[in-house]
Amino acid sequence: MRIFVTGASGWIGSAVVPELIDAGHQVVGLARSDASADALTAAGVEAVRGTLDDLGVLRDTAAASDGVIHLAFKHDIAFTGDFQGAAEADRRAVDAFGDALAGTDRPFVLASGLVGLAPGRMATERDMPTIDGSPTSIRPATAQAVLALASRGVRSSVVRLSPTCHGEGDNGFMATLVAIARAKGVSGYIGDGANRWPAVHRLDAARLFRLAVEKAPAGSVLHGVAEEGVAIRDIAEVIGRHLDVPTASVAPEAASEHFSWLGAFLRADAPASNTLTRELLDWEPTQPDLLADLDKGHYFHTSATTD
């Protein structure tokens, strides 16, 4: 298959690309800079210059492909105050892909998220997000729009990724927690730290995206979850041990000051099941779990910024 991948040079995409190529697929990647284009070319990818705002490029490239995996998102503006703008740009891109693929029965796989889906209980692939018109519900609404493309002749699926997609080179939530603990001199968790996050290694996630584009039925919801729930306190204890700093509770009212923007996410209790995904696609995670990955030490060689 000739597969168009957005975000092909990103954290997840750079694992998805070799997974696809090793399985015999041809990959076309969206590149928004010369540096990204060069990196994709070096990885054996056909680079197409453009951004998520270049809707004509997205439509034409999707129409010339056998399937699309959409991983890109404007994280640069989302995390600097314009989440709504990033989410709206993402929706326009998704609509462009839907128009290009309608009536073809070709696959379209979207990366989405799990946090907030079913607070305080085990979320399953059958759970659907609440769409209330708020800025934060734009992304879940986009995922629902992708699933609805099944009625327009698109083999659409949504991969809901764990909030921590870990591995060497990760600069996301786990790296940020390490950086905060290093800066504060304490590895913290909120309240009793019993709240849980699902987790998945990026290489296991990459294999799931390949399986989804190859054979997920139209309208499938998939969970990129290897561990259903890892207690935040357990994560903090491993970080504290590696940094040789104490582990301590942070009061909920002080979480925003201590953890900055991460505080809003870190208080979530968001366990999630992977049972239906594993059964549907015969997907079996094989990479190290989150705590074992942290214990490898690579998260402690460099630190993410905390602002």
Short mmCIF file of C-alpha atoms in Angstrom, two decimals:
data_model
loop_
_atom_site.label_atom_id
_atom_site.label_comp_id
_atom_site.label_asym_id
_atom_site.label_seq_id
_atom_site.Cartn_x
_atom_site.Cartn_y
_atom_site.Cartn_z
CA MET A 1 0.00 0.00 0.00
CA ARG A 2 0.98 3.61 -0.60
CA ILE A 3 0.23 5.28 2.74
CA PHE A 4 0.16 9.02 3.38
CA VAL A 5 1.34 9.84 6.92
CA THR A 6 1.06 13.27 8.51
CA GLY A 7 3.37 13.87 11.44
CA ALA A 8 5.71 11.30 9.90
CA SER A 9 8.82 12.90 11.43
CA GLY A 10 7.25 13.32 14.90
CA TRP A 11 7.53 11.21 18.03
CA ILE A 12 4.95 8.61 17.01
CA GLY A 13 5.37 9.05 13.27
CA SER A 14 9.08 8.33 13.32
CA ALA A 15 8.22 4.90 14.76
CA VAL A 16 5.24 4.32 12.46
CA VAL A 17 7.29 4.98 9.30
CA PRO A 18 9.81 2.11 9.72
CA GLU A 19 7.00 -0.15 10.94
CA LEU A 20 5.17 0.46 7.66
CA ILE A 21 8.25 0.21 5.47
CA ASP A 22 9.37 -3.04 7.13
CA ALA A 23 5.93 -4.47 6.35
CA GLY A 24 6.39 -3.67 2.66
CA HIS A 25 4.39 -0.46 2.40
CA GLN A 26 5.40 2.71 0.55
CA VAL A 27 5.19 5.82 2.73
CA VAL A 28 4.48 9.41 1.70
CA GLY A 29 5.08 11.92 4.48
CA LEU A 30 3.94 15.52 4.97
CA ALA A 31 6.94 17.78 5.60
CA ARG A 32 6.52 21.38 6.74
CA SER A 33 10.23 22.26 6.51
CA ASP A 34 13.32 21.39 4.50
CA ALA A 35 14.80 19.71 7.56
CA SER A 36 11.73 17.48 7.95
CA ALA A 37 11.76 16.67 4.24
CA ASP A 38 15.44 15.69 4.39
CA ALA A 39 14.83 13.49 7.45
CA LEU A 40 11.92 11.75 5.76
CA THR A 41 13.86 11.19 2.56
CA ALA A 42 16.72 9.68 4.56
CA ALA A 43 14.22 7.32 6.18
CA GLY A 44 13.00 6.08 2.82
CA VAL A 45 9.88 8.26 2.69
CA GLU A 46 8.57 10.27 -0.25
CA ALA A 47 8.32 13.78 1.20
CA VAL A 48 5.49 16.15 0.24
CA ARG A 49 5.98 19.75 1.33
CA GLY A 50 3.06 21.35 3.11
CA THR A 51 1.30 21.98 6.41
CA LEU A 52 -2.09 21.11 7.87
CA ASP A 53 -3.36 24.40 6.45
CA ASP A 54 -2.57 23.35 2.87
CA LEU A 55 -5.89 21.59 2.33
CA GLY A 56 -5.36 21.17 -1.40
CA VAL A 57 -2.09 19.34 -0.79
CA LEU A 58 -3.78 17.12 1.78
CA ARG A 59 -6.68 16.25 -0.55
CA ASP A 60 -4.50 15.59 -3.58
CA THR A 61 -1.97 13.46 -1.71
CA ALA A 62 -4.69 11.46 0.05
CA ALA A 63 -6.50 10.89 -3.25
CA ALA A 64 -3.28 9.52 -4.76
CA SER A 65 -2.68 7.17 -1.81
CA ASP A 66 -4.12 3.84 -0.73
CA GLY A 67 -4.70 5.07 2.81
CA VAL A 68 -3.99 7.84 5.32
CA ILE A 69 -2.62 7.86 8.87
CA HIS A 70 -3.15 11.28 10.45
CA LEU A 71 -0.78 11.88 13.37
CA ALA A 72 0.04 15.58 12.99
CA PHE A 73 -1.37 18.25 15.31
CA LYS A 74 -0.35 21.85 15.87
CA HIS A 75 1.12 21.19 19.31
CA ASP A 76 3.28 24.31 19.03
CA ILE A 77 0.27 26.62 19.21
CA ALA A 78 -1.91 24.28 21.30
CA PHE A 79 0.51 24.39 24.24
CA THR A 80 1.11 28.14 23.97
CA GLY A 81 -2.49 29.22 24.42
CA ASP A 82 -4.36 28.52 21.19
CA PHE A 83 -5.67 24.99 21.63
CA GLN A 84 -8.90 25.90 19.88
CA GLY A 85 -7.02 27.17 16.83
CA ALA A 86 -4.99 23.96 16.68
CA ALA A 87 -8.09 21.80 17.05
CA GLU A 88 -9.99 23.72 14.38
CA ALA A 89 -7.08 23.35 11.94
CA ASP A 90 -7.07 19.63 12.67
CA ARG A 91 -10.80 19.38 11.92
CA ARG A 92 -10.36 21.14 8.58
CA ALA A 93 -7.58 18.69 7.66
CA VAL A 94 -9.75 15.72 8.64
CA ASP A 95 -12.62 17.03 6.53
CA ALA A 96 -10.25 17.38 3.58
CA PHE A 97 -9.11 13.77 3.98
CA GLY A 98 -12.71 12.62 4.27
CA ASP A 99 -13.65 14.36 1.02
CA ALA A 100 -10.68 12.81 -0.78
CA LEU A 101 -11.35 9.27 0.44
CA ALA A 102 -15.15 9.18 0.34
CA GLY A 103 -16.51 6.23 -1.61
CA THR A 104 -13.13 4.50 -1.98
CA ASP A 105 -13.24 2.05 0.98
CA ARG A 106 -9.65 3.10 1.65
CA PRO A 107 -8.39 3.30 5.26
CA PHE A 108 -8.14 6.53 7.25
CA VAL A 109 -6.60 6.22 10.73
CA LEU A 110 -6.70 9.13 13.19
CA ALA A 111 -4.64 9.52 16.36
CA SER A 112 -6.76 10.68 19.29
CA GLY A 113 -6.53 10.65 23.09
CA LEU A 114 -7.94 8.94 26.19
CA VAL A 115 -7.76 11.46 29.04
CA GLY A 116 -11.21 12.64 30.09
CA LEU A 117 -13.07 9.86 28.31
CA ALA A 118 -14.45 8.11 31.41
CA PRO A 119 -13.05 9.81 34.55
CA GLY A 120 -12.54 7.51 37.51
CA ARG A 121 -13.47 4.24 35.84
CA MET A 122 -12.06 1.85 33.26
CA ALA A 123 -12.73 3.28 29.80
CA THR A 124 -13.40 0.82 26.99
CA GLU A 125 -13.43 1.13 23.24
CA ARG A 126 -17.23 1.31 23.42
CA ASP A 127 -17.18 4.53 25.45
CA MET A 128 -17.84 7.69 23.47
CA PRO A 129 -16.71 11.17 24.52
CA THR A 130 -19.04 13.93 25.64
CA ILE A 131 -19.36 16.62 22.96
CA ASP A 132 -20.58 19.81 24.63
CA GLY A 133 -19.39 22.52 22.25
CA SER A 134 -16.53 23.63 24.50
CA PRO A 135 -13.06 24.24 23.02
CA THR A 136 -11.75 21.06 24.65
CA SER A 137 -14.45 18.96 22.98
CA ILE A 138 -13.39 19.92 19.45
CA ARG A 139 -10.84 17.12 19.22
CA PRO A 140 -13.25 14.40 20.42
CA ALA A 141 -15.79 15.76 17.95
CA THR A 142 -13.19 15.40 15.20
CA ALA A 143 -12.63 11.77 16.20
CA GLN A 144 -16.38 11.19 16.01
CA ALA A 145 -16.42 12.76 12.54
CA VAL A 146 -13.72 10.32 11.42
CA LEU A 147 -15.76 7.36 12.65
CA ALA A 148 -18.79 8.74 10.83
CA LEU A 149 -16.85 8.58 7.56
CA ALA A 150 -17.58 4.85 7.59
CA SER A 151 -21.05 5.77 6.28
CA ARG A 152 -19.40 7.59 3.37
CA GLY A 153 -17.39 4.63 2.17
CA VAL A 154 -14.18 5.20 4.13
CA ARG A 155 -12.58 2.43 6.20
CA SER A 156 -12.07 4.85 9.07
CA SER A 157 -10.68 4.10 12.53
CA VAL A 158 -9.52 6.05 15.56
CA VAL A 159 -6.57 5.06 17.74
CA ARG A 160 -6.98 6.56 21.20
CA LEU A 161 -3.47 6.85 22.56
CA SER A 162 -2.45 6.62 26.20
CA PRO A 163 -1.41 9.96 27.73
CA THR A 164 2.09 8.60 28.04
CA CYS A 165 3.48 7.02 24.90
CA HIS A 166 6.92 6.29 26.27
CA GLY A 167 10.33 5.26 24.99
CA GLU A 168 13.85 6.56 24.48
CA GLY A 169 13.76 10.08 23.08
CA ASP A 170 10.37 10.93 24.60
CA ASN A 171 10.01 14.62 25.43
CA GLY A 172 6.39 14.45 26.57
CA PHE A 173 4.65 14.01 29.93
CA MET A 174 7.21 11.66 31.51
CA ALA A 175 10.19 13.78 30.49
CA THR A 176 8.40 16.85 31.82
CA LEU A 177 7.73 15.15 35.17
CA VAL A 178 11.43 14.30 35.40
CA ALA A 179 12.38 17.91 34.61
CA ILE A 180 9.98 19.26 37.25
CA ALA A 181 11.31 16.85 39.89
CA ARG A 182 14.87 17.83 39.06
CA ALA A 183 14.05 21.55 39.24
CA LYS A 184 11.97 21.34 42.43
CA GLY A 185 14.19 18.85 44.26
CA VAL A 186 11.21 16.61 44.96
CA SER A 187 9.35 14.04 42.88
CA GLY A 188 5.72 14.90 43.41
CA TYR A 189 2.27 13.46 42.88
CA ILE A 190 -1.12 15.01 43.64
CA GLY A 191 -3.03 13.95 46.75
CA ASP A 192 -2.47 10.26 47.49
CA GLY A 193 -1.16 9.61 43.97
CA ALA A 194 -3.49 6.64 43.49
CA ASN A 195 -4.93 8.04 40.26
CA ARG A 196 -3.92 6.02 37.21
CA TRP A 197 -2.76 6.65 33.67
CA PRO A 198 -2.72 4.07 30.89
CA ALA A 199 0.60 3.72 29.10
CA VAL A 200 2.02 2.32 25.88
CA HIS A 201 5.50 2.07 24.39
CA ARG A 202 5.82 4.01 21.14
CA LEU A 203 6.95 0.90 19.24
CA ASP A 204 3.85 -1.01 20.33
CA ALA A 205 1.75 2.02 19.33
CA ALA A 206 3.44 2.10 15.93
CA ARG A 207 2.53 -1.53 15.31
CA LEU A 208 -1.07 -0.77 16.24
CA PHE A 209 -1.25 2.01 13.66
CA ARG A 210 0.09 -0.37 11.00
CA LEU A 211 -2.47 -3.02 11.89
CA ALA A 212 -5.23 -0.40 11.85
CA VAL A 213 -4.40 0.85 8.36
CA GLU A 214 -4.04 -2.71 7.11
CA LYS A 215 -7.17 -4.33 8.51
CA ALA A 216 -9.26 -2.37 11.04
CA PRO A 217 -12.94 -2.52 10.06
CA ALA A 218 -14.71 0.72 9.17
CA GLY A 219 -15.78 2.67 12.25
CA SER A 220 -13.35 0.95 14.63
CA VAL A 221 -12.29 2.52 17.92
CA LEU A 222 -8.91 1.22 19.06
CA HIS A 223 -7.06 1.77 22.33
CA GLY A 224 -3.32 2.34 22.18
CA VAL A 225 -2.98 0.94 25.68
CA ALA A 226 -0.46 -1.63 26.88
CA GLU A 227 -0.94 -1.04 30.63
CA GLU A 228 -4.47 -0.21 31.70
CA GLY A 229 -3.46 2.00 34.60
CA VAL A 230 -0.18 2.96 36.27
CA ALA A 231 -0.48 4.86 39.57
CA ILE A 232 1.10 8.32 39.40
CA ARG A 233 2.67 7.76 42.83
CA ASP A 234 4.50 4.68 41.49
CA ILE A 235 5.84 6.80 38.62
CA ALA A 236 6.95 9.52 41.04
CA GLU A 237 8.76 6.98 43.22
CA VAL A 238 10.83 5.68 40.29
CA ILE A 239 11.70 9.24 39.25
CA GLY A 240 12.66 10.16 42.82
CA ARG A 241 14.90 7.11 43.11
CA HIS A 242 16.76 7.86 39.90
CA LEU A 243 17.20 11.56 40.72
CA ASP A 244 17.99 10.83 44.38
CA VAL A 245 15.31 13.27 45.55
CA PRO A 246 12.43 12.64 47.99
CA THR A 247 8.98 11.62 46.79
CA ALA A 248 6.14 13.64 48.27
CA SER A 249 2.48 14.52 47.90
CA VAL A 250 1.50 17.91 46.50
CA ALA A 251 -1.80 19.32 47.73
CA PRO A 252 -4.42 19.62 44.96
CA GLU A 253 -4.67 23.39 45.46
CA ALA A 254 -0.90 23.72 44.91
CA ALA A 255 -0.74 21.45 41.86
CA SER A 256 -0.88 24.22 39.25
CA GLU A 257 1.97 26.10 40.88
CA HIS A 258 4.13 23.00 41.38
CA PHE A 259 3.49 21.22 38.08
CA SER A 260 2.67 24.23 35.86
CA TRP A 261 0.52 23.22 32.83
CA LEU A 262 0.98 19.52 33.61
CA GLY A 263 -1.01 19.85 36.83
CA ALA A 264 -4.34 19.86 35.00
CA PHE A 265 -3.52 16.50 33.40
CA LEU A 266 -1.71 14.91 36.34
CA ARG A 267 -4.77 14.88 38.60
CA ALA A 268 -6.78 12.78 36.12
CA ASP A 269 -7.71 9.19 36.92
CA ALA A 270 -8.03 7.67 33.46
CA PRO A 271 -7.54 3.89 33.35
CA ALA A 272 -8.42 2.31 30.01
CA SER A 273 -8.92 -1.19 28.69
CA ASN A 274 -7.32 -2.67 25.57
CA THR A 275 -9.28 -5.93 25.46
CA LEU A 276 -11.39 -5.24 22.38
CA THR A 277 -8.43 -3.82 20.45
CA ARG A 278 -6.28 -6.86 21.13
CA GLU A 279 -9.06 -9.21 20.10
CA LEU A 280 -9.97 -7.28 16.94
CA LEU A 281 -6.48 -6.88 15.49
CA ASP A 282 -4.53 -9.63 17.28
CA TRP A 283 -2.32 -6.87 18.71
CA GLU A 284 -0.05 -7.94 21.55
CA PRO A 285 2.20 -5.30 23.19
CA THR A 286 5.71 -6.68 23.62
CA GLN A 287 7.83 -3.69 24.66
CA PRO A 288 8.87 -2.79 28.26
CA ASP A 289 6.17 -1.34 30.49
CA LEU A 290 6.38 2.26 31.72
CA LEU A 291 8.13 1.69 35.06
CA ALA A 292 10.63 -0.69 33.46
CA ASP A 293 11.28 1.87 30.73
CA LEU A 294 11.87 4.57 33.35
CA ASP A 295 14.25 2.23 35.15
CA LYS A 296 16.38 1.95 32.00
CA GLY A 297 17.62 5.44 32.83
CA HIS A 298 17.32 7.21 29.48
CA TYR A 299 14.73 9.68 30.83
CA PHE A 300 17.34 10.99 33.24
CA HIS A 301 20.12 11.79 30.76
CA THR A 302 18.47 15.04 29.62
CA SER A 303 15.51 17.01 30.84
CA ALA A 304 12.52 18.67 29.19
CA THR A 305 11.76 22.32 29.77
CA THR A 306 9.12 23.05 32.40
CA ASP A 307 7.67 26.26 30.97
#
